[in-house]
Coordinates of C-alpha atoms in Angstrom, one line a residue:
M1 CA 99.9 -7.9 -98.7
L2 CA 102.5 -5.9 -101.2
A3 CA 102.8 -9.5 -102.7
T4 CA 99.1 -9.6 -103.0
A5 CA 98.5 -6.2 -104.5
T6 CA 101.5 -6.8 -107.2
I7 CA 99.4 -10.0 -108.3
R8 CA 96.1 -7.7 -108.9
W9 CA 98.1 -5.3 -110.4
M10 CA 99.7 -8.0 -112.5
Y11 CA 96.3 -9.4 -113.4
K12 CA 94.5 -6.9 -114.1
R13 CA 97.2 -5.3 -116.3
R14 CA 96.7 -9.0 -118.2
M15 CA 93.1 -8.5 -118.5
R16 CA 93.6 -4.7 -119.5
K17 CA 95.9 -6.2 -122.3
R18 CA 93.6 -8.9 -123.3
L19 CA 90.3 -6.8 -123.1
H20 CA 92.3 -3.8 -125.8
D21 CA 93.8 -6.6 -128.1
L22 CA 89.9 -8.2 -128.6
K23 CA 88.7 -4.9 -129.3
R24 CA 91.1 -4.6 -131.6
K25 CA 90.9 -8.1 -133.6
F26 CA 86.7 -7.1 -133.2
L27 CA 87.3 -4.0 -135.0
M28 CA 89.6 -5.4 -138.0
E29 CA 86.9 -8.0 -138.6
Q30 CA 84.5 -6.0 -138.5
F31 CA 86.1 -3.8 -141.3
K32 CA 86.7 -6.4 -143.0
E33 CA 83.3 -7.4 -143.0
E34 CA 82.3 -3.6 -144.1
E35 CA 84.7 -4.1 -146.8
F36 CA 83.7 -7.7 -148.4
E37 CA 80.6 -6.4 -148.3
A38 CA 81.2 -3.0 -150.4
K39 CA 83.1 -5.4 -152.7
L40 CA 80.3 -7.9 -153.4
N41 CA 78.0 -4.7 -153.7
Y42 CA 80.1 -3.6 -156.5
V43 CA 80.5 -6.5 -158.1
A44 CA 76.8 -6.5 -158.2
Q45 CA 76.2 -3.6 -159.5
K46 CA 78.5 -4.2 -162.0
N47 CA 77.5 -7.5 -163.3
K48 CA 73.7 -6.3 -162.8
S49 CA 75.0 -3.6 -165.7
D50 CA 76.7 -5.9 -167.7
V51 CA 74.0 -8.0 -167.8
G52 CA 71.3 -5.6 -168.8
G53 CA 72.7 -5.0 -172.3
E54 CA 72.7 -9.1 -173.1
E55 CA 69.9 -11.3 -174.4
K56 CA 69.1 -14.5 -171.7
S57 CA 67.3 -17.3 -172.2
K58 CA 65.6 -19.2 -169.3
E59 CA 63.9 -22.3 -168.8
D60 CA 61.0 -22.6 -166.5
G61 CA 63.4 -19.7 -165.1
K62 CA 66.0 -21.8 -163.8
E63 CA 69.8 -21.4 -164.1
K64 CA 72.5 -23.9 -163.1
L65 CA 76.0 -22.7 -162.9
E66 CA 78.5 -25.3 -163.6
I67 CA 82.2 -25.2 -162.8
L68 CA 85.1 -26.5 -165.5
V69 CA 88.4 -27.0 -164.4
D70 CA 90.7 -27.1 -167.2
Q71 CA 93.7 -29.7 -166.5
N72 CA 95.8 -28.0 -168.8
Q73 CA 95.6 -24.7 -166.9
G74 CA 94.4 -25.8 -164.0
S75 CA 92.0 -22.5 -163.3
P76 CA 88.2 -23.0 -162.5
Q77 CA 85.8 -21.5 -165.2
K78 CA 82.3 -20.8 -164.4
K79 CA 79.6 -21.6 -167.3
K80 CA 76.1 -21.0 -167.0
K81 CA 74.1 -23.8 -168.6
Q82 CA 70.3 -23.2 -169.1
G83 CA 67.9 -25.5 -167.8

């Protein structure tokens, strides 16, 4: 009887710890998602205000995004291609 009670107590303790860990993980993921959304909104607003001053010409309303990698630098560069 004492052994059964001890095993139940250990099981419940383990489940409470697991629940606590999962809640913490979920909250951290949710916080990271909100932070990422805020960064995206900030960048979108910044780009929106920057693009407002520039002249853009579009053909048929389509834009293509081309990523170029410079072999010497190794860092990708993004280039908008009209067409």
